[in-house]
């Protein structure tokens, strides 16, 4: 049903493409800016996520859960404060950052609870010149 609806909307949109007309003075028609939602920040994939998030446990999470976990991880690394997150279907976790080193890196521990069972890991994140974090282990 959903696929049929998407196909119908797509075909309807294609049919309307030819209905454009030139605006006053023969120039191109004015187009209203489409309302768009800001895109969620992109997150690394696989081992680049670091800690337990970068292994099989992280791979088993939904995209939304991985996004929430990544945002908590980077917030913890930025602030030096413990951060928790909650995903869908009872998945949640926390990130505990260590002290920042002179080279801009910070060790952290991470726990992700799936079905009430803790999955623990450790990692190291290093701040990049653009302000992002690169997980090195």
C-alpha positions as protocol buffer text, in pm:
chain_id: "A"
residue {
  index: 1
  type: UNK
  ca { x: 0 y: 0 z: 0 }
}
residue {
  index: 2
  type: UNK
  ca { x: 275 y: 245 z: 96 }
}
residue {
  index: 3
  type: UNK
  ca { x: 475 y: 161 z: -216 }
}
residue {
  index: 4
  type: UNK
  ca { x: 167 y: 213 z: -434 }
}
residue {
  index: 5
  type: UNK
  ca { x: 107 y: 552 z: -274 }
}
residue {
  index: 6
  type: UNK
  ca { x: 469 y: 659 z: -337 }
}
residue {
  index: 7
  type: UNK
  ca { x: 447 y: 550 z: -701 }
}
residue {
  index: 8
  type: UNK
  ca { x: 119 y: 738 z: -749 }
}
residue {
  index: 9
  type: UNK
  ca { x: 261 y: 1057 z: -597 }
}
residue {
  index: 10
  type: UNK
  ca { x: 575 y: 1029 z: -811 }
}
residue {
  index: 11
  type: UNK
  ca { x: 377 y: 980 z: -1131 }
}
residue {
  index: 12
  type: UNK
  ca { x: 145 y: 1268 z: -1042 }
}
residue {
  index: 13
  type: UNK
  ca { x: 444 y: 1494 z: -983 }
}
residue {
  index: 14
  type: UNK
  ca { x: 594 y: 1401 z: -1320 }
}
residue {
  index: 15
  type: UNK
  ca { x: 266 y: 1488 z: -1490 }
}
residue {
  index: 16
  type: UNK
  ca { x: 269 y: 1837 z: -1339 }
}
residue {
  index: 17
  type: UNK
  ca { x: 620 y: 1918 z: -1462 }
}
residue {
  index: 18
  type: UNK
  ca { x: 487 y: 2020 z: -1804 }
}
residue {
  index: 19
  type: UNK
  ca { x: 229 y: 2256 z: -1649 }
}
residue {
  index: 20
  type: UNK
  ca { x: 482 y: 2531 z: -1577 }
}
residue {
  index: 21
  type: UNK
  ca { x: 442 y: 2858 z: -1756 }
}
residue {
  index: 22
  type: UNK
  ca { x: 663 y: 3159 z: -1795 }
}
residue {
  index: 23
  type: UNK
  ca { x: 613 y: 3436 z: -1544 }
}
residue {
  index: 24
  type: UNK
  ca { x: 543 y: 3801 z: -1632 }
}
residue {
  index: 25
  type: UNK
  ca { x: 786 y: 3934 z: -1886 }
}
residue {
  index: 26
  type: UNK
  ca { x: 860 y: 3590 z: -2028 }
}
residue {
  index: 27
  type: UNK
  ca { x: 1114 y: 3498 z: -1763 }
}
residue {
  index: 28
  type: UNK
  ca { x: 1121 y: 3171 z: -1580 }
}
residue {
  index: 29
  type: UNK
  ca { x: 834 y: 3100 z: -1343 }
}
residue {
  index: 30
  type: UNK
  ca { x: 884 y: 3192 z: -981 }
}
residue {
  index: 31
  type: UNK
  ca { x: 926 y: 2891 z: -757 }
}
residue {
  index: 32
  type: UNK
  ca { x: 838 y: 2905 z: -389 }
}
residue {
  index: 33
  type: UNK
  ca { x: 1111 y: 2768 z: -167 }
}
residue {
  index: 34
  type: UNK
  ca { x: 1015 y: 2422 z: -51 }
}
residue {
  index: 35
  type: UNK
  ca { x: 995 y: 2378 z: 323 }
}
residue {
  index: 36
  type: UNK
  ca { x: 1266 y: 2135 z: 419 }
}
residue {
  index: 37
  type: UNK
  ca { x: 1358 y: 1983 z: 748 }
}
residue {
  index: 38
  type: UNK
  ca { x: 1718 y: 2018 z: 850 }
}
residue {
  index: 39
  type: UNK
  ca { x: 1907 y: 1700 z: 777 }
}
residue {
  index: 40
  type: UNK
  ca { x: 2024 y: 1499 z: 1074 }
}
residue {
  index: 41
  type: UNK
  ca { x: 2399 y: 1522 z: 1115 }
}
residue {
  index: 42
  type: UNK
  ca { x: 2570 y: 1238 z: 940 }
}
residue {
  index: 43
  type: UNK
  ca { x: 2735 y: 985 z: 1161 }
}
residue {
  index: 44
  type: UNK
  ca { x: 3024 y: 757 z: 1082 }
}
residue {
  index: 45
  type: UNK
  ca { x: 2959 y: 391 z: 1016 }
}
residue {
  index: 46
  type: UNK
  ca { x: 3118 y: 75 z: 1147 }
}
residue {
  index: 47
  type: UNK
  ca { x: 3437 y: 92 z: 1350 }
}
residue {
  index: 48
  type: UNK
  ca { x: 3460 y: 468 z: 1297 }
}
residue {
  index: 49
  type: UNK
  ca { x: 3182 y: 503 z: 1557 }
}
residue {
  index: 50
  type: UNK
  ca { x: 3425 y: 380 z: 1822 }
}
residue {
  index: 51
  type: UNK
  ca { x: 3373 y: 185 z: 2143 }
}
residue {
  index: 52
  type: UNK
  ca { x: 3090 y: -64 z: 2169 }
}
residue {
  index: 53
  type: UNK
  ca { x: 2891 y: 151 z: 1925 }
}
residue {
  index: 54
  type: UNK
  ca { x: 3142 y: 69 z: 1650 }
}
residue {
  index: 55
  type: UNK
  ca { x: 3110 y: -309 z: 1687 }
}
residue {
  index: 56
  type: UNK
  ca { x: 2838 y: -571 z: 1643 }
}
residue {
  index: 57
  type: UNK
  ca { x: 2623 y: -416 z: 1917 }
}
residue {
  index: 58
  type: UNK
  ca { x: 2613 y: -82 z: 1737 }
}
residue {
  index: 59
  type: UNK
  ca { x: 2544 y: -255 z: 1406 }
}
residue {
  index: 60
  type: UNK
  ca { x: 2237 y: -418 z: 1561 }
}
residue {
  index: 61
  type: UNK
  ca { x: 2084 y: -79 z: 1649 }
}
residue {
  index: 62
  type: UNK
  ca { x: 1841 y: 110 z: 1430 }
}
residue {
  index: 63
  type: UNK
  ca { x: 1968 y: 419 z: 1248 }
}
residue {
  index: 64
  type: UNK
  ca { x: 1777 y: 640 z: 1493 }
}
residue {
  index: 65
  type: UNK
  ca { x: 1931 y: 461 z: 1794 }
}
residue {
  index: 66
  type: UNK
  ca { x: 2281 y: 491 z: 1646 }
}
residue {
  index: 67
  type: UNK
  ca { x: 2217 y: 861 z: 1582 }
}
residue {
  index: 68
  type: UNK
  ca { x: 2106 y: 917 z: 1943 }
}
residue {
  index: 69
  type: UNK
  ca { x: 2406 y: 722 z: 2075 }
}
residue {
  index: 70
  type: UNK
  ca { x: 2649 y: 913 z: 1850 }
}
residue {
  index: 71
  type: UNK
  ca { x: 2507 y: 1250 z: 1954 }
}
residue {
  index: 72
  type: UNK
  ca { x: 2542 y: 1155 z: 2323 }
}
residue {
  index: 73
  type: UNK
  ca { x: 2897 y: 1032 z: 2260 }
}
residue {
  index: 74
  type: UNK
  ca { x: 3010 y: 1353 z: 2092 }
}
residue {
  index: 75
  type: UNK
  ca { x: 2829 y: 1568 z: 2353 }
}
residue {
  index: 76
  type: UNK
  ca { x: 3009 y: 1378 z: 2631 }
}
residue {
  index: 77
  type: UNK
  ca { x: 3345 y: 1420 z: 2458 }
}
residue {
  index: 78
  type: UNK
  ca { x: 3282 y: 1792 z: 2401 }
}
residue {
  index: 79
  type: UNK
  ca { x: 3167 y: 1866 z: 2754 }
}
residue {
  index: 80
  type: UNK
  ca { x: 3371 y: 1618 z: 2956 }
}
residue {
  index: 81
  type: UNK
  ca { x: 3039 y: 1529 z: 3126 }
}
residue {
  index: 82
  type: UNK
  ca { x: 2853 y: 1199 z: 3138 }
}
residue {
  index: 83
  type: UNK
  ca { x: 2573 y: 1178 z: 2881 }
}
residue {
  index: 84
  type: UNK
  ca { x: 2288 y: 934 z: 2846 }
}
residue {
  index: 85
  type: UNK
  ca { x: 2055 y: 863 z: 2557 }
}
residue {
  index: 86
  type: UNK
  ca { x: 1733 y: 671 z: 2500 }
}
residue {
  index: 87
  type: UNK
  ca { x: 1631 y: 511 z: 2175 }
}
residue {
  index: 88
  type: UNK
  ca { x: 1331 y: 319 z: 2060 }
}
residue {
  index: 89
  type: UNK
  ca { x: 1200 y: -7 z: 2200 }
}
residue {
  index: 90
  type: UNK
  ca { x: 1381 y: 19 z: 2533 }
}
residue {
  index: 91
  type: UNK
  ca { x: 1733 y: 64 z: 2398 }
}
residue {
  index: 92
  type: UNK
  ca { x: 1938 y: 318 z: 2593 }
}
residue {
  index: 93
  type: UNK
  ca { x: 2293 y: 393 z: 2693 }
}
residue {
  index: 94
  type: UNK
  ca { x: 2544 y: 623 z: 2854 }
}
residue {
  index: 95
  type: UNK
  ca { x: 2887 y: 761 z: 2778 }
}
residue {
  index: 96
  type: UNK
  ca { x: 3140 y: 845 z: 3051 }
}
residue {
  index: 97
  type: UNK
  ca { x: 3430 y: 1059 z: 2921 }
}
residue {
  index: 98
  type: UNK
  ca { x: 3774 y: 1069 z: 3075 }
}
residue {
  index: 99
  type: UNK
  ca { x: 4009 y: 1365 z: 3101 }
}
residue {
  index: 100
  type: UNK
  ca { x: 4119 y: 1539 z: 2783 }
}
residue {
  index: 101
  type: UNK
  ca { x: 4485 y: 1491 z: 2696 }
}
residue {
  index: 102
  type: UNK
  ca { x: 4721 y: 1760 z: 2570 }
}
residue {
  index: 103
  type: UNK
  ca { x: 4676 y: 1637 z: 2211 }
}
residue {
  index: 104
  type: UNK
  ca { x: 4296 y: 1693 z: 2221 }
}
residue {
  index: 105
  type: UNK
  ca { x: 4203 y: 1329 z: 2269 }
}
residue {
  index: 106
  type: UNK
  ca { x: 3973 y: 1188 z: 2533 }
}
residue {
  index: 107
  type: UNK
  ca { x: 3921 y: 827 z: 2643 }
}
residue {
  index: 108
  type: UNK
  ca { x: 3566 y: 724 z: 2722 }
}
residue {
  index: 109
  type: UNK
  ca { x: 3364 y: 426 z: 2835 }
}
residue {
  index: 110
  type: UNK
  ca { x: 3030 y: 344 z: 2688 }
}
residue {
  index: 111
  type: UNK
  ca { x: 2744 y: 117 z: 2791 }
}
residue {
  index: 112
  type: UNK
  ca { x: 2451 y: 28 z: 2567 }
}
residue {
  index: 113
  type: UNK
  ca { x: 2156 y: -157 z: 2721 }
}
residue {
  index: 114
  type: UNK
  ca { x: 1961 y: -383 z: 2488 }
}
residue {
  index: 115
  type: UNK
  ca { x: 1675 y: -583 z: 2641 }
}
residue {
  index: 116
  type: UNK
  ca { x: 1807 y: -474 z: 2980 }
}
residue {
  index: 117
  type: UNK
  ca { x: 2149 y: -630 z: 2922 }
}
residue {
  index: 118
  type: UNK
  ca { x: 2455 y: -404 z: 2940 }
}
residue {
  index: 119
  type: UNK
  ca { x: 2708 y: -406 z: 2656 }
}
residue {
  index: 120
  type: UNK
  ca { x: 3024 y: -222 z: 2757 }
}
residue {
  index: 121
  type: UNK
  ca { x: 3310 y: -84 z: 2556 }
}
residue {
  index: 122
  type: UNK
  ca { x: 3587 y: 173 z: 2561 }
}
residue {
  index: 123
  type: UNK
  ca { x: 3725 y: 406 z: 2304 }
}
residue {
  index: 124
  type: UNK
  ca { x: 3934 y: 715 z: 2241 }
}
residue {
  index: 125
  type: UNK
  ca { x: 3812 y: 1017 z: 2051 }
}
residue {
  index: 126
  type: UNK
  ca { x: 4036 y: 1292 z: 1915 }
}
residue {
  index: 127
  type: UNK
  ca { x: 3905 y: 1638 z: 1832 }
}
residue {
  index: 128
  type: UNK
  ca { x: 3966 y: 1741 z: 1473 }
}
residue {
  index: 129
  type: UNK
  ca { x: 4047 y: 2096 z: 1354 }
}
residue {
  index: 130
  type: UNK
  ca { x: 3688 y: 2136 z: 1229 }
}
residue {
  index: 131
  type: UNK
  ca { x: 3550 y: 2054 z: 1576 }
}
residue {
  index: 132
  type: UNK
  ca { x: 3433 y: 1703 z: 1490 }
}
residue {
  index: 133
  type: UNK
  ca { x: 3553 y: 1391 z: 1671 }
}
residue {
  index: 134
  type: UNK
  ca { x: 3744 y: 1103 z: 1518 }
}
residue {
  index: 135
  type: UNK
  ca { x: 3733 y: 779 z: 1711 }
}
residue {
  index: 136
  type: UNK
  ca { x: 4074 y: 616 z: 1709 }
}
residue {
  index: 137
  type: UNK
  ca { x: 3992 y: 299 z: 1897 }
}
